[in-house]
Coordinates of C-alpha atoms and ligand atoms in Angstrom, one line a residue:
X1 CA -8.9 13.5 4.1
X2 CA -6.7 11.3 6.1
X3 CA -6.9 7.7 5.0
X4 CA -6.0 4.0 5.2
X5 CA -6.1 1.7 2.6
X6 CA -5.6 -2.0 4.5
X7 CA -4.8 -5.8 3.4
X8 CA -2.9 -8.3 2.7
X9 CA 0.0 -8.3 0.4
X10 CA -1.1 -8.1 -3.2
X11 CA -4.5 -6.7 -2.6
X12 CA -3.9 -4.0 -4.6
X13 CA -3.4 -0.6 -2.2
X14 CA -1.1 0.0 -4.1
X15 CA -2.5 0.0 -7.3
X16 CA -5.9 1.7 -6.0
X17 CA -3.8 4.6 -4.0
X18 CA -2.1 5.5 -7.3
X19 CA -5.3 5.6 -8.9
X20 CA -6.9 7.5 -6.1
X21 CA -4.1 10.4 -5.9
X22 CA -4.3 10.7 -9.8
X23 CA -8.1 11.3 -9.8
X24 CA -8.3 12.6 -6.5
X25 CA -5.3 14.3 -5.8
X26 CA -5.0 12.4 -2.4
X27 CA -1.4 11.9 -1.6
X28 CA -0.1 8.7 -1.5
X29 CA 2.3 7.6 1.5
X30 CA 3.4 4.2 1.1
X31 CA 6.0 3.1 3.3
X32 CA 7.0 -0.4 1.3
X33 CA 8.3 2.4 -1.9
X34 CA 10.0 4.8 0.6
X35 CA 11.7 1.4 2.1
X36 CA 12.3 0.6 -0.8
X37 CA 13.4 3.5 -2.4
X38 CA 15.6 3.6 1.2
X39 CA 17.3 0.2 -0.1
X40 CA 18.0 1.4 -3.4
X41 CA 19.8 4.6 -2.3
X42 CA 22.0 2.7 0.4
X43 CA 21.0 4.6 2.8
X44 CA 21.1 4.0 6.8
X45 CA 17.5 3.3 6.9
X46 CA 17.7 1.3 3.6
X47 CA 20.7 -0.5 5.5
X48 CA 18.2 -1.5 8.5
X49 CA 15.6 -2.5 6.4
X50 CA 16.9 -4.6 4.1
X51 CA 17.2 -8.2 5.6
X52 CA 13.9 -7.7 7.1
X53 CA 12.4 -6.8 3.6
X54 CA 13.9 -9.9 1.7
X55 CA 13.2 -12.3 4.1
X56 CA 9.2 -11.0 4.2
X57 CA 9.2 -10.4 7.3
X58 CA 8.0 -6.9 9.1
X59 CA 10.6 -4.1 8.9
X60 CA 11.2 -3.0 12.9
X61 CA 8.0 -0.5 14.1
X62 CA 10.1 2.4 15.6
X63 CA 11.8 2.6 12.0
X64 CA 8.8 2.8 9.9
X65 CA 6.7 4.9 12.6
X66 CA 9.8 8.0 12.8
X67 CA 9.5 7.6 8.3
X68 CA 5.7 8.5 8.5
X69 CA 6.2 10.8 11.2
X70 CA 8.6 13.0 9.3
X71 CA 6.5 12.5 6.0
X72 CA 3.1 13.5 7.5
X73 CA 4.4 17.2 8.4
X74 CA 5.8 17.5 4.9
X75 CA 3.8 21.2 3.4
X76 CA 2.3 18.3 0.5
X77 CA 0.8 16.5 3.4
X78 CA -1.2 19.6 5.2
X79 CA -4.4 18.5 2.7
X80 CA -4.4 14.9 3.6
X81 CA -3.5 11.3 2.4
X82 CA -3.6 7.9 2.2
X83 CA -1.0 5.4 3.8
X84 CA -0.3 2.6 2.0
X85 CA 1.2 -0.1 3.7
X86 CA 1.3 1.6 7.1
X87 CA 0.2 0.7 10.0
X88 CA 1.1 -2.9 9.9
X89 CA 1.4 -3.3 13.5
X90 CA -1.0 -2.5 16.5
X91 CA 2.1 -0.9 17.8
X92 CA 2.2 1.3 14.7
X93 CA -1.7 2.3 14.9
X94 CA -1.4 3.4 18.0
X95 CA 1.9 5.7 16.9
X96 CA -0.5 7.0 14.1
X97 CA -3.3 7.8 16.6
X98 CA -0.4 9.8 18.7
X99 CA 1.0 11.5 15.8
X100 CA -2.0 12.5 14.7
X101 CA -3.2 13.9 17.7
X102 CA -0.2 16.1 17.4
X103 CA -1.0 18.0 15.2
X104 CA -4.6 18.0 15.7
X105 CA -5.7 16.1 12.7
X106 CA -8.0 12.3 12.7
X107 CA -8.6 9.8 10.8
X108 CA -11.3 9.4 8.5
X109 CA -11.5 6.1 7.2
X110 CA -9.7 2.7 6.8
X111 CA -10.7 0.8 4.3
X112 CA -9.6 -2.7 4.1
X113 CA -9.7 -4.6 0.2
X114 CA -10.4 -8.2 0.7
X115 CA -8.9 -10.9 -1.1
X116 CA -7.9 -14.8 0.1
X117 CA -4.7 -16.1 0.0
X118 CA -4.7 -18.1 -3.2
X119 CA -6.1 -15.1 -5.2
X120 CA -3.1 -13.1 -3.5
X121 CA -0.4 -15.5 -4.9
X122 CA -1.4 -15.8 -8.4
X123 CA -1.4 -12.1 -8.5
X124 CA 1.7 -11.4 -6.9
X125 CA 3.5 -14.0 -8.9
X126 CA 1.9 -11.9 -12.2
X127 CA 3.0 -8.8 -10.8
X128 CA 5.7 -5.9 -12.7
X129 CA 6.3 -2.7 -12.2
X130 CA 7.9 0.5 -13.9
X131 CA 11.3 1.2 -12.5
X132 CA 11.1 4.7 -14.2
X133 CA 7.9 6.0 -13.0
X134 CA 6.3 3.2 -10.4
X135 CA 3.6 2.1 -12.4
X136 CA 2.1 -1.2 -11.5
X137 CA 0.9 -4.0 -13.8
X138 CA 0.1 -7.5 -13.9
X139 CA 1.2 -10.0 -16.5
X140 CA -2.4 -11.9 -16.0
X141 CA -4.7 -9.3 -15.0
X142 CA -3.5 -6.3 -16.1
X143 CA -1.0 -5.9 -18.5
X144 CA 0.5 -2.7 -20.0
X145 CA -0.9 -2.1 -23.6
X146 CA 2.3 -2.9 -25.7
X147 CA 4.5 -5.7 -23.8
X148 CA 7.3 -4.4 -21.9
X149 CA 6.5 -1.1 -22.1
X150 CA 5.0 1.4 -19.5
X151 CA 1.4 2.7 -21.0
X152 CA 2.4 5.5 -18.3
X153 CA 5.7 6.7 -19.4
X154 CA 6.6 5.1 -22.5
X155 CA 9.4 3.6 -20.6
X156 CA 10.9 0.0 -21.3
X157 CA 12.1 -1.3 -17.5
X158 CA 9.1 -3.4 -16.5
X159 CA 11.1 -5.2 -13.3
X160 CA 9.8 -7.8 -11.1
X161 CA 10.0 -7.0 -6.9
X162 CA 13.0 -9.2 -5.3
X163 CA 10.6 -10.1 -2.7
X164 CA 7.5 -11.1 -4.6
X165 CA 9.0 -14.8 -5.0
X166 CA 7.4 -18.0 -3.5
X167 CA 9.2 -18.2 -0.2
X168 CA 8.9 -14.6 0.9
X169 CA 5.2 -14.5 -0.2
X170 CA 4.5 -17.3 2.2
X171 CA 6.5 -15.6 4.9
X172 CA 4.5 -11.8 3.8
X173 CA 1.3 -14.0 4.3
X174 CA 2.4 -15.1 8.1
X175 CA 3.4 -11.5 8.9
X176 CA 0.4 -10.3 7.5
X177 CA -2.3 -12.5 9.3
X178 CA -0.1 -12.5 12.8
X179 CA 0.6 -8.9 12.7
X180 CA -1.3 -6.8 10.9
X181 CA -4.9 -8.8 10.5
X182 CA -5.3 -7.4 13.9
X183 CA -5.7 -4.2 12.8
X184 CA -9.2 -4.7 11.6
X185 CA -10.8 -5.2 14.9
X186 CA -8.8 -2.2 16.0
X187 CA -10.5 0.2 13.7
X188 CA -13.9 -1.7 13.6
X189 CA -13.8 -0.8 17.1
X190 CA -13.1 2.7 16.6
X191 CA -16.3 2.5 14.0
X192 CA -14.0 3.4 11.2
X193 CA -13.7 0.0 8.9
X194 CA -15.1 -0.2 5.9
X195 CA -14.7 -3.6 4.2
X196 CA -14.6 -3.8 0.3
X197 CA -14.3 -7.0 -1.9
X198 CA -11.2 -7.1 -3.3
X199 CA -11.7 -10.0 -6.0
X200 CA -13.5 -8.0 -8.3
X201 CA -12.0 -6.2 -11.4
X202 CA -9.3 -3.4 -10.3
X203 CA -12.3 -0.9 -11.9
X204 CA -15.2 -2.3 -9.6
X205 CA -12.8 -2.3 -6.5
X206 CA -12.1 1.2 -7.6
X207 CA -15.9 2.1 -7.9
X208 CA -16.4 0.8 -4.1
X209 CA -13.4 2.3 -2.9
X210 CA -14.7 5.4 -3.7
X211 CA -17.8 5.2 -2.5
X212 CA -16.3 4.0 0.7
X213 CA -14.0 6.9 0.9
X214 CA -17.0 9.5 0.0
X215 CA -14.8 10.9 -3.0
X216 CA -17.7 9.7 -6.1
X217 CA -17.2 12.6 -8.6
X218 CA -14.7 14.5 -6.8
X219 CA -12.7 16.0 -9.1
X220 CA -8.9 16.4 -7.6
X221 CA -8.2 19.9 -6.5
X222 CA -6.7 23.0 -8.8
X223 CA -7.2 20.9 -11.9
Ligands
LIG1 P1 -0.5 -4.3 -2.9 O1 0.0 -2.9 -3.0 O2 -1.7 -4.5 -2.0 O3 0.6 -5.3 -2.6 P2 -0.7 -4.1 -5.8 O4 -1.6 -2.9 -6.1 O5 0.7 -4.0 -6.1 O6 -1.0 -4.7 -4.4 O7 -1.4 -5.3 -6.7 C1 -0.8 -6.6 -6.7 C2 -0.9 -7.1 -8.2 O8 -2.2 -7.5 -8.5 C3 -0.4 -6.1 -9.2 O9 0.3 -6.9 -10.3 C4 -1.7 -5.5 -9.8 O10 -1.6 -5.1 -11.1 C5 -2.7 -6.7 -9.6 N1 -4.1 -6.2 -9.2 C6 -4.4 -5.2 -8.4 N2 -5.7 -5.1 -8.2 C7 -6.3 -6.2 -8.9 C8 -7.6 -6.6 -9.2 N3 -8.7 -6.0 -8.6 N4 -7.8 -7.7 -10.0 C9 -6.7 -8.3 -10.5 N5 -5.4 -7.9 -10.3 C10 -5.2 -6.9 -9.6
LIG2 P1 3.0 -5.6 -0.1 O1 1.8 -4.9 0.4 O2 2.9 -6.0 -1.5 O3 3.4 -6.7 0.8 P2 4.8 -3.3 0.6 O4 5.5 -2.6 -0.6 O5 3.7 -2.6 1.3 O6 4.3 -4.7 0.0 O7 5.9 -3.8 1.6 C1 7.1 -4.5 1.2 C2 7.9 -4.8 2.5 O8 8.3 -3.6 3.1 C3 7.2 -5.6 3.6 O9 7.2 -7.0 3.4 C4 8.0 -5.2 4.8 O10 9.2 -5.9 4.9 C5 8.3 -3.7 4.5 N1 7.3 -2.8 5.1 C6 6.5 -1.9 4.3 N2 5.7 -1.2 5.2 C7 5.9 -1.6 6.4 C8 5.4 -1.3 7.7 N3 4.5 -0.4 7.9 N4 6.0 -1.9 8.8 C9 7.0 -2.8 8.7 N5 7.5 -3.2 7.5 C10 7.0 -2.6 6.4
LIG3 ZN1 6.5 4.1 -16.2

């Protein structure tokens, strides 16, 4: 299956695209942790990225479009996945359509988690994740078990994102609802949105995700 997981910042893709490669076995592409991950390294990418990232605002399209290009004809790929994060731009959906046409796969679904802005804020100014294994949590809504520890790998660096501060939120928010909120009627048109209500507990979301997605009681493959 080749999927998209859509919204604003904070929505929880990322959270749900863990979940759904763990039970699924759907791989997840997000392009904000390669970016990331690009930044941390010190790498030329990371080097381009970098202002763009801090100040919130949209990292430059022909960057992030050659990343998923080379990712998606990587051999863990050839089943499917689920980007995260990606496209953000209608420039960017319409690289993805091209790509994919390449090498003669489609795109099942996007699905697009719903939540308004002040929901968004709280939780990203709640929000902490492993620096050992990538984890996600939320001080509010979803803390580990044990306080400052990951309930995934035992490990002790809980670490806050440099850009999840007030400032850059509101500038995240901007991008998001300028440039990437056009995306829905994009795929509507195509007769491949399907909307799911974000505000409910990270489970529920889950459950309708799911369903969304056709995977209910799929178990992930070889295990
Ligand atoms: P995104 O990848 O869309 O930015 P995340 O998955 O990182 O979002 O989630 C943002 C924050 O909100 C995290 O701290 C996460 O634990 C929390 N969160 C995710 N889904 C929910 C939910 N349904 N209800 C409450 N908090 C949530
Ligand atoms: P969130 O969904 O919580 O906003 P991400 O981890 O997806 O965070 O993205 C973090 C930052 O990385 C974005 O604010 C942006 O600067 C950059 N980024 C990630 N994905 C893209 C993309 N597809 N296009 C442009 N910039 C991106
Ligand atoms: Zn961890």
């Amino acid at each position: 299956m080749i999927a998209i997981l859509l919204g604003p910042p904070g929505a929880g893709k990322g959270t749900q695209a863990k979940r759904l490669e763990e039970e699924h076995g759907i791989k997840q592409l997000s392009t904000g942790d390669m970016l990331r991950a690009a930044v941390a390294r010190g790498s030329r990418v990371g080097k381009l990225a970098r202002e763009a990232m801090e100040a919130g605002d949209l990292v430059s399209d022909q960057i992030v479009i050659q990343i998923i290009a080379e990712r998606i004809t990587e051999p863990d790929c050839a089943n499917g996945f689920l980007l995260d994060g990606f496209p953000r731009t209608v420039a960017q959906a319409g690289a993805l359509d091209a790509m994919l046409e390449d090498i003669g796969k489609r795109l099942d679904a996007v699905v697009e988690i719903a939540v308004p802005e002040d929901i968004l804020v709280k939780r990203i100014s709640g929000r902490i994740s492993c620096a050992d294994c990538g984890a996600v949590y939320n001080e509010y809504f979803d803390p580990p078990k044990e306080e400052g520890r990951c309930d995934r790998c035992g490990g002790t660096n809980l670490v806050r994102r440099k850009d999840d501060n007030p400032e850059t939120v509101r500038q995240r928010l901007v991008a998001y609802r300028e440039q990437t909120a056009p995306l829905l009627p994009y795929y509507d048109n195509k007769g491949l949105l399907k909307r799911v209500d974000g505000t409910q507990p990270i489970d529920k979301v889950a459950h309708d995700i799911d369903r969304a997605l056709g995977v209910v009681g799929l178990a992930p493959p070889d295990c």
